[in-house]
Coordinates of C-alpha atoms in Angstrom, one line a residue:
Chain A
M281 CA 0.0 0.0 0.0
K282 CA 3.0 2.3 0.5
E283 CA 3.3 3.0 -3.3
I284 CA -0.3 4.3 -3.7
I285 CA 0.0 6.3 -0.5
Q286 CA 3.1 8.0 -1.9
E287 CA 1.4 8.6 -5.3
V288 CA -1.6 10.2 -3.6
L289 CA 0.4 12.4 -1.3
A290 CA 2.9 13.4 -4.0
F291 CA -0.1 14.4 -6.2
R292 CA -1.5 16.5 -3.4
D293 CA 1.8 18.2 -2.6
E294 CA 2.7 19.0 -6.2
R295 CA -0.5 21.0 -6.3
D296 CA 0.0 22.5 -2.8
W297 CA -3.4 21.3 -1.7
K298 CA -2.5 20.1 1.8
K299 CA -3.2 23.6 3.1
Y300 CA -6.9 23.2 2.2
H301 CA -7.2 19.8 4.0
N302 CA -8.8 19.6 7.4
E303 CA -10.3 16.4 8.8
K304 CA -13.9 17.7 8.7
D305 CA -13.9 18.5 5.0
L306 CA -12.1 15.3 4.2
A307 CA -14.8 13.4 6.1
I308 CA -17.4 15.4 4.0
S309 CA -15.5 14.5 0.9
I310 CA -15.6 10.8 1.7
S311 CA -19.4 10.9 2.2
L312 CA -19.7 12.8 -1.2
E313 CA -17.6 10.2 -3.0
A314 CA -19.5 7.3 -1.3
N315 CA -22.7 8.8 -2.7
E316 CA -21.2 9.2 -6.2
L317 CA -20.5 5.5 -6.0
L318 CA -24.0 4.8 -4.7
E319 CA -25.6 6.9 -7.5
N320 CA -24.6 4.2 -10.0
F321 CA -26.9 1.8 -8.2
Q322 CA -30.0 4.1 -8.0
W323 CA -33.1 2.4 -9.4
K324 CA -31.0 -0.6 -10.4
T325 CA -30.0 -4.0 -9.3
S326 CA -26.3 -4.7 -8.7
K327 CA -26.2 -6.6 -12.0
E328 CA -27.7 -3.8 -14.0
A329 CA -25.4 -1.2 -12.4
L330 CA -22.3 -3.3 -13.2
A331 CA -23.4 -3.9 -16.8
E332 CA -24.0 -0.2 -17.4
S333 CA -21.3 1.6 -15.4
K334 CA -18.6 -0.7 -14.1
E335 CA -15.8 1.7 -15.1
N336 CA -17.4 4.6 -13.2
I337 CA -18.0 2.4 -10.2
K338 CA -14.3 1.5 -10.2
E339 CA -13.3 5.1 -10.4
E340 CA -15.6 6.1 -7.5
V341 CA -14.1 3.2 -5.4
A342 CA -10.7 4.6 -6.1
D343 CA -11.8 8.2 -5.2
I344 CA -13.0 7.0 -1.8
L345 CA -9.7 5.3 -1.1
I346 CA -7.8 8.4 -2.3
Y347 CA -9.6 10.5 0.3
L348 CA -9.1 7.9 3.0
I349 CA -5.4 8.0 2.4
Q350 CA -5.4 11.8 2.7
L351 CA -7.4 11.8 5.9
A352 CA -5.1 9.1 7.4
D353 CA -2.1 11.2 6.5
K354 CA -3.6 14.3 8.0
M355 CA -4.5 12.4 11.2
E356 CA -1.0 10.7 11.2
I357 CA -2.6 7.2 11.3
N358 CA -1.6 4.0 9.5
L359 CA -4.6 2.7 7.6
E360 CA -3.4 -0.9 7.5
E361 CA -2.8 -0.9 11.3
E362 CA -6.3 0.6 11.9
V363 CA -7.9 -2.1 9.8
S364 CA -6.0 -4.8 11.7
R365 CA -7.0 -3.3 15.0
K366 CA -10.7 -3.0 13.9
M367 CA -10.7 -6.6 12.7
I368 CA -9.7 -7.8 16.2
K369 CA -12.6 -5.8 17.7
N370 CA -15.0 -7.2 15.0
A371 CA -13.9 -10.7 15.8
E372 CA -14.8 -10.2 19.5
K373 CA -18.2 -8.7 18.5
Y374 CA -19.0 -11.4 16.0
P375 CA -17.5 -14.8 17.2
V376 CA -17.1 -17.4 14.5
N377 CA -19.8 -19.7 15.9
R378 CA -22.4 -17.2 14.9
K379 CA -21.7 -18.3 11.4
G380 CA -24.0 -17.0 8.7
E381 CA -25.7 -14.4 10.8
A382 CA -26.4 -11.1 9.2
V383 CA -23.5 -8.6 9.2
K384 CA -24.2 -5.2 10.9
Chain B
M70 CA -2.1 -4.2 1.5
K71 CA -2.3 -8.0 0.8
E72 CA -2.2 -8.8 4.5
I73 CA -5.3 -6.7 5.5
I74 CA -7.2 -7.9 2.4
Q75 CA -6.6 -11.4 3.5
E76 CA -7.6 -10.6 7.1
V77 CA -10.8 -9.0 6.0
L78 CA -11.8 -11.8 3.5
A79 CA -10.9 -14.5 6.0
F80 CA -13.1 -12.9 8.6
R81 CA -15.9 -12.7 6.1
D82 CA -15.5 -16.3 5.0
E83 CA -15.2 -17.8 8.5
R84 CA -18.7 -16.3 9.1
D85 CA -20.0 -17.4 5.7
W86 CA -21.1 -13.8 5.0
K87 CA -20.1 -13.6 1.4
K88 CA -23.5 -14.9 0.4
Y89 CA -25.1 -11.7 1.7
H90 CA -22.8 -9.5 -0.2
N91 CA -24.0 -7.8 -3.4
E92 CA -22.4 -4.7 -4.8
K93 CA -25.5 -2.4 -4.2
D94 CA -25.7 -3.2 -0.5
L95 CA -21.9 -2.9 -0.2
A96 CA -22.1 0.6 -1.8
I97 CA -24.9 1.4 0.7
S98 CA -22.7 0.2 3.5
I99 CA -19.9 2.5 2.5
S100 CA -22.2 5.5 2.5
L101 CA -23.5 4.5 6.0
E102 CA -20.0 4.1 7.4
A103 CA -18.9 7.4 5.7
N104 CA -21.7 9.1 7.6
E105 CA -20.8 7.4 10.9
L106 CA -17.4 8.9 10.3
L107 CA -18.9 12.3 9.5
E108 CA -21.2 12.2 12.6
N109 CA -18.1 12.8 14.7
F110 CA -17.7 16.2 13.1
Q111 CA -21.4 17.3 13.4
W112 CA -21.6 20.8 15.2
K113 CA -17.8 20.7 15.7
T114 CA -14.5 22.0 14.2
S115 CA -12.0 19.4 13.2
K116 CA -10.0 20.2 16.3
E117 CA -12.9 19.7 18.6
A118 CA -13.9 16.4 16.9
L119 CA -10.4 15.0 17.2
A120 CA -10.1 16.0 20.8
E121 CA -13.4 14.4 21.7
S122 CA -13.5 11.3 19.5
K123 CA -10.2 10.4 17.8
E124 CA -10.5 6.7 18.6
N125 CA -14.0 6.5 17.1
I126 CA -12.9 8.4 14.0
K127 CA -10.0 5.9 13.5
E128 CA -12.5 3.0 13.7
E129 CA -14.9 4.5 11.2
V130 CA -12.0 5.1 8.8
A131 CA -11.1 1.4 9.2
D132 CA -14.7 0.4 8.7
I133 CA -14.9 2.2 5.3
L134 CA -11.7 0.5 4.1
I135 CA -13.0 -2.8 5.3
Y136 CA -16.1 -2.4 3.1
L137 CA -14.1 -1.1 0.2
I138 CA -12.0 -4.3 0.4
Q139 CA -15.1 -6.4 0.3
L140 CA -16.6 -4.5 -2.6
A141 CA -13.3 -4.8 -4.5
D142 CA -13.2 -8.5 -3.9
K143 CA -16.8 -9.0 -5.0
M144 CA -16.1 -7.0 -8.2
E145 CA -12.7 -8.7 -8.7
I146 CA -10.8 -5.5 -8.9
N147 CA -7.5 -4.6 -7.5
L148 CA -7.8 -1.5 -5.2
E149 CA -4.2 -0.4 -5.6
E150 CA -4.3 -0.6 -9.4
E151 CA -7.6 1.3 -9.4
V152 CA -6.1 4.1 -7.3
S153 CA -3.0 4.3 -9.6
R154 CA -5.2 4.4 -12.7
K155 CA -7.4 7.2 -11.1
M156 CA -4.3 9.2 -10.1
I157 CA -3.2 9.3 -13.8
K158 CA -6.7 10.6 -14.8
N159 CA -6.6 13.1 -12.0
A160 CA -3.2 14.3 -13.1
E161 CA -4.6 15.0 -16.5
K162 CA -7.6 16.8 -15.1
Y163 CA -5.5 18.9 -12.7
P164 CA -2.1 19.7 -14.3
V165 CA 0.5 20.7 -11.8
N166 CA 0.7 24.4 -13.0
R167 CA -2.7 25.0 -11.6
K168 CA -0.9 24.8 -8.2
G169 CA -2.9 25.7 -5.2
E170 CA -6.3 25.7 -6.9
A171 CA -9.2 24.3 -5.0
V172 CA -9.6 20.5 -5.2
K173 CA -12.9 19.3 -6.6
Chain C
M122 CA -47.1 23.1 6.7
K123 CA -47.1 26.3 8.8
E124 CA -48.1 24.3 12.0
I125 CA -45.2 21.9 11.8
I126 CA -42.7 24.7 11.0
Q127 CA -43.9 26.5 14.1
E128 CA -43.6 23.4 16.2
V129 CA -40.1 22.7 15.0
L130 CA -38.9 26.3 15.5
A131 CA -40.5 26.6 18.9
F132 CA -38.8 23.4 20.0
R133 CA -35.5 24.8 18.8
D134 CA -36.0 28.2 20.5
E135 CA -37.2 26.8 23.8
R136 CA -33.9 25.0 24.0
D137 CA -31.9 28.0 22.7
W138 CA -30.3 25.8 20.0
K139 CA -30.4 28.3 17.2
K140 CA -27.0 29.7 18.2
Y141 CA -25.5 26.3 17.2
H142 CA -27.1 26.2 13.8
N143 CA -25.1 27.1 10.7
E144 CA -26.0 26.0 7.2
K145 CA -23.0 23.7 6.8
D146 CA -23.7 21.6 9.9
L147 CA -27.4 21.5 9.1
A148 CA -26.5 20.1 5.7
I149 CA -24.2 17.6 7.4
S150 CA -27.1 16.7 9.7
I151 CA -29.4 16.1 6.8
S152 CA -26.9 13.7 5.2
L153 CA -26.5 11.9 8.6
E154 CA -30.3 11.5 9.0
A155 CA -30.7 10.4 5.4
N156 CA -28.2 7.6 6.1
E157 CA -30.0 6.6 9.3
L158 CA -33.1 6.2 7.1
L159 CA -31.0 4.2 4.6
E160 CA -29.6 2.0 7.3
N161 CA -33.0 0.4 7.6
F162 CA -32.7 -1.0 4.1
Q163 CA -29.1 -2.3 4.3
W164 CA -29.0 -6.0 3.2
K165 CA -32.8 -6.0 2.8
T166 CA -35.5 -5.6 0.1
S167 CA -38.0 -2.7 0.6
K168 CA -40.5 -5.3 1.7
E169 CA -38.3 -6.8 4.4
A170 CA -37.2 -3.4 5.7
L171 CA -40.8 -2.2 6.0
A172 CA -41.9 -5.4 7.8
E173 CA -39.0 -5.1 10.3
S174 CA -38.7 -1.4 10.9
K175 CA -41.6 0.7 9.6
E176 CA -41.8 2.7 12.8
N177 CA -38.1 3.6 12.7
I178 CA -38.3 4.5 9.0
K179 CA -41.1 6.9 9.7
E180 CA -39.1 8.5 12.4
E181 CA -36.1 9.0 10.2
V182 CA -38.3 10.5 7.5
A183 CA -39.6 13.0 10.1
D184 CA -36.0 13.8 11.3
I185 CA -34.9 14.7 7.8
L186 CA -37.9 17.0 7.4
I187 CA -37.2 18.6 10.8
Y188 CA -33.7 19.5 9.7
L189 CA -34.9 20.7 6.3
I190 CA -37.3 23.1 8.2
Q191 CA -34.4 24.3 10.3
L192 CA -32.1 24.9 7.4
A193 CA -34.9 26.7 5.5
D194 CA -35.5 28.9 8.5
K195 CA -31.8 29.7 8.8
M196 CA -31.6 30.5 5.1
E197 CA -34.9 32.5 5.2
I198 CA -36.4 30.5 2.4
N199 CA -39.9 29.1 2.0
L200 CA -39.8 25.3 1.5
E201 CA -43.1 25.1 -0.3
E202 CA -42.2 27.9 -2.8
E203 CA -38.8 26.2 -3.4
V204 CA -40.5 22.9 -4.2
S205 CA -42.9 24.6 -6.6
R206 CA -40.1 26.5 -8.3
K207 CA -38.0 23.3 -8.7
M208 CA -41.1 21.4 -10.1
I209 CA -41.3 23.9 -12.9
K210 CA -37.6 23.4 -13.7
N211 CA -38.0 19.6 -13.6
A212 CA -41.0 19.8 -15.9
E213 CA -38.8 21.6 -18.5
K214 CA -36.1 19.0 -18.0
Y215 CA -38.4 16.0 -18.3
P216 CA -41.3 16.9 -20.7
V217 CA -44.4 14.7 -20.3
N218 CA -44.0 13.0 -23.7
R219 CA -40.9 11.2 -22.4
K220 CA -43.5 9.2 -20.4
G221 CA -42.1 6.2 -18.6
E222 CA -38.5 7.0 -18.9
A223 CA -36.3 6.5 -15.9
V224 CA -36.1 9.3 -13.4
K225 CA -32.6 10.8 -12.8
Chain D
M291 CA -48.4 21.4 2.3
K292 CA -51.2 19.7 0.3
E293 CA -50.6 21.8 -2.8
I294 CA -46.9 20.8 -3.2
I295 CA -47.7 17.2 -2.4
Q296 CA -50.2 17.3 -5.3
E297 CA -47.8 19.0 -7.6
V298 CA -45.1 16.4 -6.9
L299 CA -47.4 13.4 -7.3
A300 CA -49.0 14.8 -10.4
F301 CA -45.6 15.3 -12.0
R302 CA -44.6 11.7 -11.1
D303 CA -47.9 10.3 -12.5
E304 CA -47.9 12.3 -15.7
R305 CA -44.6 10.6 -16.5
D306 CA -45.7 7.1 -15.2
W307 CA -42.7 6.9 -12.9
K308 CA -44.5 5.4 -9.8
K309 CA -43.8 2.0 -11.2
Y310 CA -40.1 2.5 -10.6
H311 CA -40.5 3.7 -7.1
N312 CA -39.7 1.4 -4.2
E313 CA -38.8 2.5 -0.7
K314 CA -35.2 1.4 -0.8
D315 CA -34.3 3.3 -3.9
L316 CA -36.2 6.3 -2.7
A317 CA -34.1 6.2 0.5
I318 CA -31.0 6.0 -1.6
S319 CA -32.2 9.0 -3.6
I320 CA -32.6 11.0 -0.5
S321 CA -29.1 10.2 0.6
L322 CA -27.8 11.2 -2.9
E323 CA -29.7 14.5 -2.9
A324 CA -28.5 15.2 0.7
N325 CA -25.0 14.8 -0.5
E326 CA -25.6 17.0 -3.5
L327 CA -26.7 19.7 -1.0
L328 CA -23.6 19.0 1.1
E329 CA -21.3 19.3 -1.8
N330 CA -22.0 23.0 -1.9
F331 CA -20.2 23.3 1.5
Q332 CA -17.2 21.2 0.7
W333 CA -13.9 23.1 1.6
K334 CA -16.1 26.1 2.5
T335 CA -17.6 28.0 5.4
S336 CA -21.4 28.4 5.5
K337 CA -20.9 32.0 4.5
E338 CA -18.7 31.2 1.5
A339 CA -21.0 28.5 0.3
L340 CA -24.1 30.8 0.5
A341 CA -22.2 33.6 -1.3
E342 CA -21.2 31.2 -4.1
S343 CA -24.1 28.9 -4.6
K344 CA -27.3 29.9 -2.7
E345 CA -29.5 29.1 -5.7
N346 CA -28.1 25.6 -6.0
I347 CA -28.4 25.1 -2.3
K348 CA -32.1 26.0 -2.5
E349 CA -32.7 23.6 -5.4
E350 CA -31.1 20.7 -3.5
V351 CA -33.2 21.5 -0.5
A352 CA -36.2 21.3 -2.7
D353 CA -35.0 18.0 -4.3
I354 CA -34.8 16.4 -0.9
L355 CA -38.3 17.4 0.1
I356 CA -39.6 16.2 -3.3
Y357 CA -38.2 12.7 -2.7
L358 CA -39.5 12.8 0.9
I359 CA -43.0 13.5 -0.4
Q360 CA -42.7 10.6 -2.9
L361 CA -41.4 8.2 -0.2
A362 CA -44.2 9.3 2.2
D363 CA -46.8 8.7 -0.6
K364 CA -45.3 5.2 -1.3
M365 CA -45.4 4.3 2.4
E366 CA -48.9 5.9 2.8
I367 CA -47.8 8.1 5.6
N368 CA -48.6 11.8 6.4
L369 CA -45.4 13.8 6.6
E370 CA -46.8 16.5 8.8
E371 CA -48.3 14.0 11.3
E372 CA -45.0 12.1 11.4
V373 CA -43.1 15.4 12.2
S374 CA -45.6 16.2 15.0
R375 CA -45.3 12.8 16.5
K376 CA -41.5 12.9 16.3
M377 CA -41.5 16.4 18.0
I378 CA -43.3 14.9 21.0
K379 CA -40.7 12.2 21.3
N380 CA -37.9 14.7 21.0
A381 CA -39.5 16.9 23.7
E382 CA -39.4 13.9 26.0
K383 CA -35.8 13.1 25.1
Y384 CA -34.6 16.7 25.5
P385 CA -36.7 18.5 28.2
V386 CA -36.7 22.2 28.1
N387 CA -34.6 22.7 31.3
R388 CA -31.6 21.3 29.5
K389 CA -31.6 24.7 27.7
G390 CA -28.6 25.4 25.5
E391 CA -27.2 21.9 25.5
A392 CA -25.8 20.5 22.3
V393 CA -28.4 19.1 19.9
K394 CA -27.8 15.4 18.9

């Protein structure tokens, strides 16, 4: 993941955009991008959405991760470590013997 | 990034949850988690939000990436490649000489 | 609609909450409430969601309108007039002879 | 409010769009419109956003209410009654003597 983090941060710094970045607006940006992703599925089944707009869906997925990387940099957190830590918490919340139960 | 992808997918498969996963509901889940992240900033400055709830913010960031990993797996796409590809497109859209202009 | 507008604003003013209200955080609040509504439909069909949580869905719908009323008051706009005005624009964008085409 | 409800439903029915409407996609639409509203505030203060895009903000507010009206019709609920009912619940949750405390 280091390579894409470096790409994203180099892109930001070449444009001198870090000065605009604050955590609240980055969180807003993630919600906006998540809804641009979701827009592809409006009035459609998953199958229809993928048939019509798979390329755009992939781009919106990338946009969300790009903003996550920038928020993580701003907060000085390591995304991979945070995921690992959260997975441990999730494993306690949803022990394996509850197999097949609905995910929250 | 391979390690956390494997952790997330192993967690899902140990619980037999893949059968519930379709792209539309995963996109919905990403919007829901993005708004759980954003809720930490409601009525607050970035600074206030971080002082009050940095741990929760980190967990919500992790939750978004966990769902992105699951959507990418379902769509059989490589998250890191998609980010690299999107960064090339972004570089064309925002050439470096427009330094310091507001990010879209 | 005047009655519910008065109820919502009286509630706000009895608690002296207007001082916290700015348009950006009210817009954030509307997105948060919209996602609390949407959460009822995660991993479910419309039918399943209504069978399981119709009461909560109704409350979330109310919460969104309550925030819209507060944003409209803060912006000094008339919600009903804005809807009428937007309907005229929509009618130009989607003339009636395009009957049955998918809504954007 | 009856007049705008009639306008919105007549518009929908003239175009034969009711057949596309299900509660889940209407809830998705409300989240999408809420984020189109929120986009006006990205990287901006409330004051800057209103100076730059007050007309668009008003249109997005209208769009959210238009979808709320359509969801309420589909669910056969009365929006004004739901708001009144929710205000009673909110009054119990936030009694007046807690004046000036932060809104949830």
